[in-house]
């Protein structure tokens, strides 16, 4: 027997019963970003492997062990994008749209690919909405990003369930000095570190701060703190950000261990975390990356951005039961017709109504069927009303208008008056 065909582990179908919630979430974010003046950019899903090595950094989890890399038919090494920032920077450089200090406020949405161990909230194909701002170097824009997400959590009804964690990594100079101090301290306690941290101590020492190992965490208690190594500029930037969050009333906790997995961050880093999703608690993460564009071959260009995981946020809406009622109903009106003449009249009538009410969700029964079977389908569709066209209605040029959710009796409506009548009783999305 042949093996049945299956999707790749960690790569999920999003089924029709789930897509309304996804579209609600994506639509809410898109509207919010439009309102704050951000523009959408769309990049390819595949890029040269070199792009990710150069931007994300060779000694990060992503590049070391999570990328989907393959050779194409030309022998080029390509990679399914594990994140969006690298491709976005590549795109703005390639098209010269950040040259001469041009400000760009961009966002993107789409699938990302990482070969991780699949579990709740962690998949191999997952989806992000990300945002990048170029050529603004002040804390005001860092604050705007956080304020926008705060508004989003409010609109989605999940604000009470997320917490903002904040840190500053300083400029690359101050981070360099801090790194030296940290390496010196950790080297003196080398034997007490877990194996992974011993390796990171050589390759990417800041990542040791990220460890989940209890023994290493104990060593870290007395380790030097980044905050003590911040240069004046980074310190002022961080204070400027905090003052703005205070002004808007956004609570935050300072987390000196927040370093983020990627090499390219500087100054501000932040994460929105929740305790509602178990271990995969970060729903949105980002920070400033003032050195990245130059590192990728462009002119020095400040940048700041974040990405949120759509799966985790959709899961949160489900867990907290913050699912708006109107998205569960996908049909407003269901038209049932009986007999050939009624079929034709029904089709024409439906199109006339659609002309007048372009947002009405009107489903016309397909596949004919008895009175009973069509009614069953109408009910199952979730529609609020059924429209009925039989011999009697045809003779009088009316349509039977039947509430399906117990809002009154059936009545007859003249064909000409149908659209106007529907407009009064269906709230159109
Ligand atoms: P984590 O610490 O959970 O591995 P990360 O630091 O690797 O996250 P980022 O690269 O900052 O994640 O991506 C931003 C967001 O994308 C994360 O906060 C999370 O919501 C989401 N995300 C990242 N990896 C995955 C994944 N494998 N599956 C689902 N969502 C993910
Ligand atoms: Mg990760």
Short mmCIF file of N, CA, C and O in Angstrom, two decimals, residues 62 78 80 89 110 121 131 153 173 214 216 277 355 362 372 383 412:
data_model
loop_
_atom_site.label_atom_id
_atom_site.label_comp_id
_atom_site.label_asym_id
_atom_site.label_seq_id
_atom_site.Cartn_x
_atom_site.Cartn_y
_atom_site.Cartn_z
N UNK A 62 19.31 30.50 14.46
CA UNK A 62 18.65 30.43 13.15
C UNK A 62 19.63 29.95 12.09
O UNK A 62 19.36 28.97 11.39
N UNK A 78 20.13 28.61 -1.86
CA UNK A 78 18.97 29.43 -1.52
C UNK A 78 18.41 29.00 -0.18
O UNK A 78 18.62 27.87 0.26
N UNK A 80 14.78 29.34 2.39
CA UNK A 80 13.43 29.84 2.69
C UNK A 80 13.56 30.83 3.83
O UNK A 80 14.16 30.50 4.86
N UNK A 89 15.61 44.71 4.30
CA UNK A 89 16.79 45.56 4.14
C UNK A 89 17.38 45.38 2.74
O UNK A 89 17.71 46.35 2.05
N UNK A 110 3.53 37.39 6.12
CA UNK A 110 3.73 36.18 5.33
C UNK A 110 4.38 35.07 6.10
O UNK A 110 4.72 35.22 7.27
N UNK A 121 2.48 26.47 19.46
CA UNK A 121 3.03 27.81 19.33
C UNK A 121 4.39 27.87 18.64
O UNK A 121 5.00 28.93 18.54
N UNK A 131 7.48 44.73 10.83
CA UNK A 131 7.48 46.15 10.49
C UNK A 131 8.90 46.68 10.65
O UNK A 131 9.60 46.27 11.57
N UNK A 153 -3.24 45.39 21.05
CA UNK A 153 -3.69 44.46 22.09
C UNK A 153 -5.02 44.94 22.67
O UNK A 153 -5.89 44.13 23.00
N UNK A 173 29.74 49.95 20.36
CA UNK A 173 30.95 50.20 21.19
C UNK A 173 30.69 49.80 22.64
O UNK A 173 31.46 49.06 23.25
N UNK A 214 19.71 26.19 34.97
CA UNK A 214 19.64 26.78 36.31
C UNK A 214 21.03 27.09 36.88
O UNK A 214 21.23 28.13 37.53
N UNK A 216 23.82 27.77 35.27
CA UNK A 216 24.37 28.95 34.58
C UNK A 216 23.65 30.21 35.05
O UNK A 216 24.28 31.25 35.27
N UNK A 277 0.14 31.02 27.02
CA UNK A 277 0.41 30.07 25.93
C UNK A 277 1.42 29.00 26.32
O UNK A 277 1.97 28.33 25.45
N UNK A 355 -25.91 44.07 -6.66
CA UNK A 355 -25.57 45.39 -7.23
C UNK A 355 -25.83 46.49 -6.20
O UNK A 355 -25.05 47.43 -6.08
N UNK A 362 -24.56 37.00 0.51
CA UNK A 362 -25.76 36.33 0.00
C UNK A 362 -25.35 35.04 -0.68
O UNK A 362 -24.55 35.05 -1.62
N UNK A 372 -37.25 20.68 2.11
CA UNK A 372 -36.62 20.32 3.38
C UNK A 372 -35.09 20.40 3.30
O UNK A 372 -34.42 20.95 4.19
N UNK A 383 -26.93 31.52 8.08
CA UNK A 383 -27.61 32.74 7.63
C UNK A 383 -28.66 33.20 8.63
O UNK A 383 -29.24 32.39 9.37
N UNK A 412 -43.85 38.31 2.98
CA UNK A 412 -43.59 38.40 1.54
C UNK A 412 -43.06 39.78 1.20
O UNK A 412 -43.61 40.78 1.65
#
